[in-house]
JSON list of C-alpha atoms in Angstrom, two decimals:
[
{"chain": "A", "resi": 1, "resn": "MET", "atom": "CA", "xyz": [-2.83, 3.65, 21.33]},
{"chain": "A", "resi": 2, "resn": "GLN", "atom": "CA", "xyz": [-5.16, 2.38, 18.65]},
{"chain": "A", "resi": 3, "resn": "THR", "atom": "CA", "xyz": [-8.76, 3.56, 18.59]},
{"chain": "A", "resi": 4, "resn": "ASP", "atom": "CA", "xyz": [-11.25, 0.96, 19.77]},
{"chain": "A", "resi": 5, "resn": "ILE", "atom": "CA", "xyz": [-13.94, 0.00, 17.26]},
{"chain": "A", "resi": 6, "resn": "SER", "atom": "CA", "xyz": [-16.62, 1.00, 19.80]},
{"chain": "A", "resi": 7, "resn": "GLU", "atom": "CA", "xyz": [-15.55, 4.62, 19.34]},
{"chain": "A", "resi": 8, "resn": "LEU", "atom": "CA", "xyz": [-16.61, 4.59, 15.70]},
{"chain": "A", "resi": 9, "resn": "GLU", "atom": "CA", "xyz": [-19.79, 5.97, 14.22]},
{"chain": "A", "resi": 10, "resn": "ASN", "atom": "CA", "xyz": [-20.79, 5.41, 10.59]},
{"chain": "A", "resi": 11, "resn": "GLY", "atom": "CA", "xyz": [-17.29, 4.26, 9.62]},
{"chain": "A", "resi": 12, "resn": "GLN", "atom": "CA", "xyz": [-15.60, 7.37, 10.97]},
{"chain": "A", "resi": 13, "resn": "LEU", "atom": "CA", "xyz": [-13.79, 8.26, 14.16]},
{"chain": "A", "resi": 14, "resn": "ALA", "atom": "CA", "xyz": [-16.27, 9.79, 16.58]},
{"chain": "A", "resi": 15, "resn": "GLU", "atom": "CA", "xyz": [-15.65, 13.24, 18.04]},
{"chain": "A", "resi": 16, "resn": "GLN", "atom": "CA", "xyz": [-12.93, 14.10, 15.52]},
{"chain": "A", "resi": 17, "resn": "GLN", "atom": "CA", "xyz": [-13.01, 15.97, 12.23]},
{"chain": "A", "resi": 18, "resn": "LEU", "atom": "CA", "xyz": [-11.29, 14.01, 9.49]},
{"chain": "A", "resi": 19, "resn": "PRO", "atom": "CA", "xyz": [-10.28, 14.83, 5.93]},
{"chain": "A", "resi": 20, "resn": "SER", "atom": "CA", "xyz": [-12.24, 12.40, 3.78]},
{"chain": "A", "resi": 21, "resn": "ASP", "atom": "CA", "xyz": [-11.28, 13.14, 0.19]},
{"chain": "A", "resi": 22, "resn": "PHE", "atom": "CA", "xyz": [-8.58, 10.51, -0.08]},
{"chain": "A", "resi": 23, "resn": "THR", "atom": "CA", "xyz": [-7.95, 6.97, -1.30]},
{"chain": "A", "resi": 24, "resn": "LEU", "atom": "CA", "xyz": [-6.24, 4.40, 0.92]},
{"chain": "A", "resi": 25, "resn": "VAL", "atom": "CA", "xyz": [-3.61, 2.38, -0.95]},
{"chain": "A", "resi": 26, "resn": "VAL", "atom": "CA", "xyz": [-2.34, -0.70, 0.90]},
{"chain": "A", "resi": 27, "resn": "LEU", "atom": "CA", "xyz": [0.86, -2.21, -0.46]},
{"chain": "A", "resi": 28, "resn": "ALA", "atom": "CA", "xyz": [0.16, -5.85, 0.36]},
{"chain": "A", "resi": 29, "resn": "GLY", "atom": "CA", "xyz": [2.76, -7.79, -1.63]},
{"chain": "A", "resi": 30, "resn": "GLY", "atom": "CA", "xyz": [5.70, -9.70, -0.26]},
{"chain": "A", "resi": 31, "resn": "ALA", "atom": "CA", "xyz": [6.43, -12.60, 2.04]},
{"chain": "A", "resi": 32, "resn": "SER", "atom": "CA", "xyz": [7.70, -12.26, 5.60]},
{"chain": "A", "resi": 33, "resn": "SER", "atom": "CA", "xyz": [11.33, -13.38, 5.77]},
{"chain": "A", "resi": 34, "resn": "HIS", "atom": "CA", "xyz": [10.81, -14.44, 9.40]},
{"chain": "A", "resi": 35, "resn": "MET", "atom": "CA", "xyz": [7.41, -16.11, 9.06]},
{"chain": "A", "resi": 36, "resn": "GLY", "atom": "CA", "xyz": [7.82, -17.67, 5.60]},
{"chain": "A", "resi": 37, "resn": "ARG", "atom": "CA", "xyz": [4.40, -16.61, 4.30]},
{"chain": "A", "resi": 38, "resn": "GLU", "atom": "CA", "xyz": [2.56, -13.58, 2.98]},
{"chain": "A", "resi": 39, "resn": "LYS", "atom": "CA", "xyz": [2.76, -10.60, 5.35]},
{"chain": "A", "resi": 40, "resn": "SER", "atom": "CA", "xyz": [-0.84, -9.73, 4.48]},
{"chain": "A", "resi": 41, "resn": "ASP", "atom": "CA", "xyz": [-2.10, -12.96, 6.03]},
{"chain": "A", "resi": 42, "resn": "LEU", "atom": "CA", "xyz": [-0.12, -12.76, 9.29]},
{"chain": "A", "resi": 43, "resn": "LEU", "atom": "CA", "xyz": [-2.38, -12.47, 12.33]},
{"chain": "A", "resi": 44, "resn": "LEU", "atom": "CA", "xyz": [-2.41, -9.89, 15.10]},
{"chain": "A", "resi": 45, "resn": "ASP", "atom": "CA", "xyz": [-5.13, -10.08, 17.74]},
{"chain": "A", "resi": 46, "resn": "GLY", "atom": "CA", "xyz": [-7.26, -12.33, 15.52]},
{"chain": "A", "resi": 47, "resn": "GLN", "atom": "CA", "xyz": [-7.10, -10.12, 12.42]},
{"chain": "A", "resi": 48, "resn": "THR", "atom": "CA", "xyz": [-4.81, -10.32, 9.40]},
{"chain": "A", "resi": 49, "resn": "PHE", "atom": "CA", "xyz": [-2.44, -7.45, 8.80]},
{"chain": "A", "resi": 50, "resn": "LEU", "atom": "CA", "xyz": [-4.44, -6.64, 5.66]},
{"chain": "A", "resi": 51, "resn": "GLU", "atom": "CA", "xyz": [-7.75, -6.54, 7.58]},
{"chain": "A", "resi": 52, "resn": "ILE", "atom": "CA", "xyz": [-6.17, -4.19, 10.13]},
{"chain": "A", "resi": 53, "resn": "GLN", "atom": "CA", "xyz": [-4.98, -1.75, 7.46]},
{"chain": "A", "resi": 54, "resn": "ILE", "atom": "CA", "xyz": [-8.32, -1.85, 5.61]},
{"chain": "A", "resi": 55, "resn": "GLY", "atom": "CA", "xyz": [-10.05, -1.20, 8.94]},
{"chain": "A", "resi": 56, "resn": "LYS", "atom": "CA", "xyz": [-7.97, 1.95, 9.40]},
{"chain": "A", "resi": 57, "resn": "GLY", "atom": "CA", "xyz": [-9.07, 3.21, 6.00]},
{"chain": "A", "resi": 58, "resn": "CYS", "atom": "CA", "xyz": [-12.70, 2.64, 7.02]},
{"chain": "A", "resi": 59, "resn": "GLN", "atom": "CA", "xyz": [-12.16, 4.38, 10.35]},
{"chain": "A", "resi": 60, "resn": "LEU", "atom": "CA", "xyz": [-10.60, 7.35, 8.60]},
{"chain": "A", "resi": 61, "resn": "GLY", "atom": "CA", "xyz": [-13.42, 7.56, 6.05]},
{"chain": "A", "resi": 62, "resn": "ALA", "atom": "CA", "xyz": [-11.46, 6.77, 2.87]},
{"chain": "A", "resi": 63, "resn": "LYS", "atom": "CA", "xyz": [-13.57, 7.30, -0.26]},
{"chain": "A", "resi": 64, "resn": "GLN", "atom": "CA", "xyz": [-11.83, 4.38, -1.93]},
{"chain": "A", "resi": 65, "resn": "ILE", "atom": "CA", "xyz": [-9.58, 1.51, -0.79]},
{"chain": "A", "resi": 66, "resn": "LEU", "atom": "CA", "xyz": [-7.15, -0.07, -3.25]},
{"chain": "A", "resi": 67, "resn": "ILE", "atom": "CA", "xyz": [-4.99, -3.11, -2.50]},
{"chain": "A", "resi": 68, "resn": "SER", "atom": "CA", "xyz": [-1.74, -3.69, -4.39]},
{"chain": "A", "resi": 69, "resn": "GLY", "atom": "CA", "xyz": [0.11, -6.98, -4.63]},
{"chain": "A", "resi": 70, "resn": "TYR", "atom": "CA", "xyz": [-2.28, -9.19, -2.67]},
{"chain": "A", "resi": 71, "resn": "ARG", "atom": "CA", "xyz": [-2.24, -12.80, -3.84]},
{"chain": "A", "resi": 72, "resn": "GLY", "atom": "CA", "xyz": [-4.68, -14.29, -1.34]},
{"chain": "A", "resi": 73, "resn": "THR", "atom": "CA", "xyz": [-8.42, -14.77, -1.47]},
{"chain": "A", "resi": 74, "resn": "GLN", "atom": "CA", "xyz": [-9.59, -13.01, 1.70]},
{"chain": "A", "resi": 75, "resn": "CYS", "atom": "CA", "xyz": [-10.08, -9.43, 0.50]},
{"chain": "A", "resi": 76, "resn": "GLY", "atom": "CA", "xyz": [-13.35, -7.67, -0.28]},
{"chain": "A", "resi": 77, "resn": "GLU", "atom": "CA", "xyz": [-11.67, -4.47, -1.52]},
{"chain": "A", "resi": 78, "resn": "GLU", "atom": "CA", "xyz": [-10.47, -3.76, -5.05]},
{"chain": "A", "resi": 79, "resn": "ILE", "atom": "CA", "xyz": [-7.20, -5.56, -5.79]},
{"chain": "A", "resi": 80, "resn": "VAL", "atom": "CA", "xyz": [-5.13, -3.67, -8.36]},
{"chain": "A", "resi": 81, "resn": "PRO", "atom": "CA", "xyz": [-2.58, -5.72, -10.34]},
{"chain": "A", "resi": 82, "resn": "ASP", "atom": "CA", "xyz": [0.71, -4.09, -11.28]},
{"chain": "A", "resi": 83, "resn": "ARG", "atom": "CA", "xyz": [0.54, -2.61, -14.76]},
{"chain": "A", "resi": 84, "resn": "ILE", "atom": "CA", "xyz": [4.34, -2.85, -15.02]},
{"chain": "A", "resi": 85, "resn": "SER", "atom": "CA", "xyz": [5.30, -6.08, -13.27]},
{"chain": "A", "resi": 86, "resn": "GLY", "atom": "CA", "xyz": [8.40, -6.78, -11.20]},
{"chain": "A", "resi": 87, "resn": "GLN", "atom": "CA", "xyz": [8.90, -3.20, -10.00]},
{"chain": "A", "resi": 88, "resn": "GLY", "atom": "CA", "xyz": [8.24, -3.64, -6.27]},
{"chain": "A", "resi": 89, "resn": "PRO", "atom": "CA", "xyz": [6.28, -1.05, -4.29]},
{"chain": "A", "resi": 90, "resn": "LEU", "atom": "CA", "xyz": [6.71, 1.65, -6.93]},
{"chain": "A", "resi": 91, "resn": "GLY", "atom": "CA", "xyz": [4.99, -0.52, -9.53]},
{"chain": "A", "resi": 92, "resn": "GLY", "atom": "CA", "xyz": [2.08, -0.95, -7.13]},
{"chain": "A", "resi": 93, "resn": "LEU", "atom": "CA", "xyz": [1.87, 2.78, -6.50]},
{"chain": "A", "resi": 94, "resn": "GLU", "atom": "CA", "xyz": [1.86, 3.56, -10.22]},
{"chain": "A", "resi": 95, "resn": "SER", "atom": "CA", "xyz": [-1.06, 1.22, -10.87]},
{"chain": "A", "resi": 96, "resn": "CYS", "atom": "CA", "xyz": [-3.07, 2.30, -7.84]},
{"chain": "A", "resi": 97, "resn": "PHE", "atom": "CA", "xyz": [-2.57, 6.02, -8.46]},
{"chain": "A", "resi": 98, "resn": "ARG", "atom": "CA", "xyz": [-3.93, 5.54, -11.99]},
{"chain": "A", "resi": 99, "resn": "ARG", "atom": "CA", "xyz": [-7.03, 3.89, -10.50]},
{"chain": "A", "resi": 100, "resn": "ALA", "atom": "CA", "xyz": [-7.54, 6.41, -7.67]},
{"chain": "A", "resi": 101, "resn": "LYS", "atom": "CA", "xyz": [-10.71, 8.51, -7.75]},
{"chain": "A", "resi": 102, "resn": "THR", "atom": "CA", "xyz": [-9.31, 11.16, -5.42]},
{"chain": "A", "resi": 103, "resn": "GLU", "atom": "CA", "xyz": [-6.44, 13.59, -5.75]},
{"chain": "A", "resi": 104, "resn": "LYS", "atom": "CA", "xyz": [-4.71, 12.40, -2.57]},
{"chain": "A", "resi": 105, "resn": "CYS", "atom": "CA", "xyz": [-3.72, 8.85, -1.61]},
{"chain": "A", "resi": 106, "resn": "LEU", "atom": "CA", "xyz": [-2.73, 7.68, 1.84]},
{"chain": "A", "resi": 107, "resn": "VAL", "atom": "CA", "xyz": [-0.20, 4.88, 1.29]},
{"chain": "A", "resi": 108, "resn": "LEU", "atom": "CA", "xyz": [0.38, 2.18, 3.91]},
{"chain": "A", "resi": 109, "resn": "GLY", "atom": "CA", "xyz": [2.62, -0.85, 3.77]},
{"chain": "A", "resi": 110, "resn": "VAL", "atom": "CA", "xyz": [0.74, -3.91, 5.00]},
{"chain": "A", "resi": 111, "resn": "ASP", "atom": "CA", "xyz": [3.59, -4.69, 7.42]},
{"chain": "A", "resi": 112, "resn": "THR", "atom": "CA", "xyz": [2.92, -1.70, 9.68]},
{"chain": "A", "resi": 113, "resn": "PRO", "atom": "CA", "xyz": [-0.25, -2.83, 11.49]},
{"chain": "A", "resi": 114, "resn": "LEU", "atom": "CA", "xyz": [0.67, -1.09, 14.73]},
{"chain": "A", "resi": 115, "resn": "VAL", "atom": "CA", "xyz": [0.67, 2.44, 13.30]},
{"chain": "A", "resi": 116, "resn": "PRO", "atom": "CA", "xyz": [-2.04, 4.16, 15.37]},
{"chain": "A", "resi": 117, "resn": "VAL", "atom": "CA", "xyz": [-5.01, 5.43, 13.41]},
{"chain": "A", "resi": 118, "resn": "GLU", "atom": "CA", "xyz": [-4.65, 8.76, 15.23]},
{"chain": "A", "resi": 119, "resn": "GLU", "atom": "CA", "xyz": [-1.16, 9.24, 13.72]},
{"chain": "A", "resi": 120, "resn": "LEU", "atom": "CA", "xyz": [-2.57, 8.57, 10.27]},
{"chain": "A", "resi": 121, "resn": "GLN", "atom": "CA", "xyz": [-5.34, 11.07, 10.94]},
{"chain": "A", "resi": 122, "resn": "ASN", "atom": "CA", "xyz": [-2.74, 13.69, 11.90]},
{"chain": "A", "resi": 123, "resn": "LEU", "atom": "CA", "xyz": [-0.67, 12.87, 8.81]},
{"chain": "A", "resi": 124, "resn": "LEU", "atom": "CA", "xyz": [-3.74, 13.30, 6.60]},
{"chain": "A", "resi": 125, "resn": "LYS", "atom": "CA", "xyz": [-4.67, 16.63, 8.19]},
{"chain": "A", "resi": 126, "resn": "PHE", "atom": "CA", "xyz": [-1.11, 17.88, 7.81]},
{"chain": "A", "resi": 127, "resn": "ALA", "atom": "CA", "xyz": [-1.02, 16.78, 4.15]},
{"chain": "A", "resi": 128, "resn": "MET", "atom": "CA", "xyz": [-4.40, 18.36, 3.37]},
{"chain": "A", "resi": 129, "resn": "GLU", "atom": "CA", "xyz": [-3.19, 21.67, 4.84]},
{"chain": "A", "resi": 130, "resn": "LYS", "atom": "CA", "xyz": [-0.28, 21.49, 2.40]},
{"chain": "A", "resi": 131, "resn": "ALA", "atom": "CA", "xyz": [-2.41, 20.27, -0.50]},
{"chain": "A", "resi": 132, "resn": "ASP", "atom": "CA", "xyz": [-0.14, 21.90, -3.10]},
{"chain": "A", "resi": 133, "resn": "GLN", "atom": "CA", "xyz": [2.73, 19.58, -2.06]},
{"chain": "A", "resi": 134, "resn": "PRO", "atom": "CA", "xyz": [2.86, 16.28, -3.99]},
{"chain": "A", "resi": 135, "resn": "VAL", "atom": "CA", "xyz": [4.21, 14.13, -1.13]},
{"chain": "A", "resi": 136, "resn": "THR", "atom": "CA", "xyz": [3.96, 14.27, 2.66]},
{"chain": "A", "resi": 137, "resn": "MET", "atom": "CA", "xyz": [6.15, 11.67, 4.34]},
{"chain": "A", "resi": 138, "resn": "LEU", "atom": "CA", "xyz": [5.78, 10.42, 7.90]},
{"chain": "A", "resi": 139, "resn": "CYS", "atom": "CA", "xyz": [9.00, 10.64, 9.91]},
{"chain": "A", "resi": 140, "resn": "HIS", "atom": "CA", "xyz": [9.66, 8.79, 13.15]},
{"chain": "A", "resi": 141, "resn": "ASN", "atom": "CA", "xyz": [12.78, 9.05, 15.32]},
{"chain": "A", "resi": 142, "resn": "GLY", "atom": "CA", "xyz": [14.64, 10.70, 12.45]},
{"chain": "A", "resi": 143, "resn": "LYS", "atom": "CA", "xyz": [13.68, 7.95, 9.97]},
{"chain": "A", "resi": 144, "resn": "GLU", "atom": "CA", "xyz": [11.66, 8.66, 6.85]},
{"chain": "A", "resi": 145, "resn": "GLU", "atom": "CA", "xyz": [8.86, 6.14, 6.31]},
{"chain": "A", "resi": 146, "resn": "SER", "atom": "CA", "xyz": [8.62, 6.00, 2.52]},
{"chain": "A", "resi": 147, "resn": "LEU", "atom": "CA", "xyz": [5.62, 3.66, 2.65]},
{"chain": "A", "resi": 148, "resn": "ILE", "atom": "CA", "xyz": [3.58, 5.72, 5.11]},
{"chain": "A", "resi": 149, "resn": "GLU", "atom": "CA", "xyz": [2.89, 8.83, 3.07]},
{"chain": "A", "resi": 150, "resn": "VAL", "atom": "CA", "xyz": [0.25, 10.94, 1.44]},
{"chain": "A", "resi": 151, "resn": "TYR", "atom": "CA", "xyz": [0.83, 11.25, -2.31]},
{"chain": "A", "resi": 152, "resn": "ASP", "atom": "CA", "xyz": [-0.79, 13.27, -5.05]},
{"chain": "A", "resi": 153, "resn": "ALA", "atom": "CA", "xyz": [-2.27, 10.56, -7.33]},
{"chain": "A", "resi": 154, "resn": "ARG", "atom": "CA", "xyz": [-1.22, 12.54, -10.40]},
{"chain": "A", "resi": 155, "resn": "LEU", "atom": "CA", "xyz": [2.37, 11.48, -9.68]},
{"chain": "A", "resi": 156, "resn": "TYR", "atom": "CA", "xyz": [1.63, 8.28, -11.60]},
{"chain": "A", "resi": 157, "resn": "LYS", "atom": "CA", "xyz": [2.92, 10.07, -14.70]},
{"chain": "A", "resi": 158, "resn": "GLU", "atom": "CA", "xyz": [6.36, 10.70, -13.18]},
{"chain": "A", "resi": 159, "resn": "ILE", "atom": "CA", "xyz": [6.42, 7.19, -11.71]},
{"chain": "A", "resi": 160, "resn": "THR", "atom": "CA", "xyz": [5.60, 5.67, -15.13]},
{"chain": "A", "resi": 161, "resn": "ASP", "atom": "CA", "xyz": [8.48, 7.58, -16.76]},
{"chain": "A", "resi": 162, "resn": "PHE", "atom": "CA", "xyz": [10.81, 6.54, -13.94]},
{"chain": "A", "resi": 163, "resn": "LEU", "atom": "CA", "xyz": [9.86, 2.85, -14.19]},
{"chain": "A", "resi": 164, "resn": "GLU", "atom": "CA", "xyz": [10.16, 2.88, -17.96]},
{"chain": "A", "resi": 165, "resn": "SER", "atom": "CA", "xyz": [13.71, 4.22, -17.57]},
{"chain": "A", "resi": 166, "resn": "GLY", "atom": "CA", "xyz": [14.58, 0.98, -15.73]},
{"chain": "A", "resi": 167, "resn": "ARG", "atom": "CA", "xyz": [14.55, 2.25, -12.15]},
{"chain": "A", "resi": 168, "resn": "SER", "atom": "CA", "xyz": [12.25, 1.28, -9.30]},
{"chain": "A", "resi": 169, "resn": "SER", "atom": "CA", "xyz": [13.47, 2.80, -6.00]},
{"chain": "A", "resi": 170, "resn": "VAL", "atom": "CA", "xyz": [10.82, 4.69, -4.03]},
{"chain": "A", "resi": 171, "resn": "TYR", "atom": "CA", "xyz": [13.44, 7.08, -2.65]},
{"chain": "A", "resi": 172, "resn": "ARG", "atom": "CA", "xyz": [15.08, 7.74, -6.02]},
{"chain": "A", "resi": 173, "resn": "ILE", "atom": "CA", "xyz": [11.81, 8.74, -7.68]},
{"chain": "A", "resi": 174, "resn": "PHE", "atom": "CA", "xyz": [11.84, 11.92, -5.60]},
{"chain": "A", "resi": 175, "resn": "LYS", "atom": "CA", "xyz": [15.29, 12.97, -6.80]},
{"chain": "A", "resi": 176, "resn": "TYR", "atom": "CA", "xyz": [14.47, 11.95, -10.39]},
{"chain": "A", "resi": 177, "resn": "SER", "atom": "CA", "xyz": [11.28, 14.02, -10.38]},
{"chain": "A", "resi": 178, "resn": "GLY", "atom": "CA", "xyz": [12.64, 16.97, -8.41]},
{"chain": "A", "resi": 179, "resn": "ILE", "atom": "CA", "xyz": [10.12, 16.26, -5.66]},
{"chain": "A", "resi": 180, "resn": "PHE", "atom": "CA", "xyz": [11.06, 16.95, -2.08]},
{"chain": "A", "resi": 181, "resn": "PRO", "atom": "CA", "xyz": [8.66, 15.26, 0.35]},
{"chain": "A", "resi": 182, "resn": "ILE", "atom": "CA", "xyz": [7.36, 17.44, 3.16]},
{"chain": "A", "resi": 183, "resn": "PRO", "atom": "CA", "xyz": [8.15, 15.66, 6.43]},
{"chain": "A", "resi": 184, "resn": "TYR", "atom": "CA", "xyz": [5.45, 15.14, 9.02]},
{"chain": "A", "resi": 185, "resn": "GLN", "atom": "CA", "xyz": [7.03, 14.31, 12.38]},
{"chain": "A", "resi": 186, "resn": "CYS", "atom": "CA", "xyz": [4.81, 11.87, 14.24]},
{"chain": "A", "resi": 187, "resn": "THR", "atom": "CA", "xyz": [3.99, 12.78, 17.81]},
{"chain": "A", "resi": 188, "resn": "GLY", "atom": "CA", "xyz": [4.24, 9.51, 19.74]},
{"chain": "A", "resi": 189, "resn": "LYS", "atom": "CA", "xyz": [5.36, 5.91, 19.81]},
{"chain": "A", "resi": 190, "resn": "LEU", "atom": "CA", "xyz": [4.66, 4.63, 16.37]},
{"chain": "A", "resi": 191, "resn": "PHE", "atom": "CA", "xyz": [4.99, 0.95, 15.62]},
{"chain": "A", "resi": 192, "resn": "SER", "atom": "CA", "xyz": [7.07, -2.18, 15.48]},
{"chain": "A", "resi": 193, "resn": "GLU", "atom": "CA", "xyz": [7.58, -3.41, 11.93]},
{"chain": "A", "resi": 194, "resn": "TYR", "atom": "CA", "xyz": [7.04, -7.02, 11.04]},
{"chain": "A", "resi": 195, "resn": "GLN", "atom": "CA", "xyz": [9.60, -8.21, 8.52]}
]
């Protein structure tokens, strides 16, 4: 269940201690194959998917919010263009991690608007407890969610090398870099993805 906005105080979840030294990166590129338009601009309960994800970053107290791949005009946050174009989500991560002002980045795909903010809070806490690990990946029903993770922003160096070698798979970067994401098993019903 998603937290109601009335439960917020000063941009943070009331009554709960949150890690705040992180940057939210929203991967907002790509059209919906079912809807025929940008996923970012699809509406859910009167808000665009992008507005919903930005709202979660505000609720969680992100120090910085970076948006990758957004081609619309309705965004007040910093939009980061891909430094190496045509590389999909990994190109967006590389550019945003370079721009991040914090060591840790919570990464969200724009097409997961139903992920409860409480699950993201738990993921962040888990990742901060294992701060020496470069990647903490959310897992749900045995499935790894490669675009709902907490990354060490310094990974941009490995991602740059990987992209420059002609590869762009998010999953393959881990094997290439010898990184093994720490799984965080979510505790409840998670979301329905919009494709």
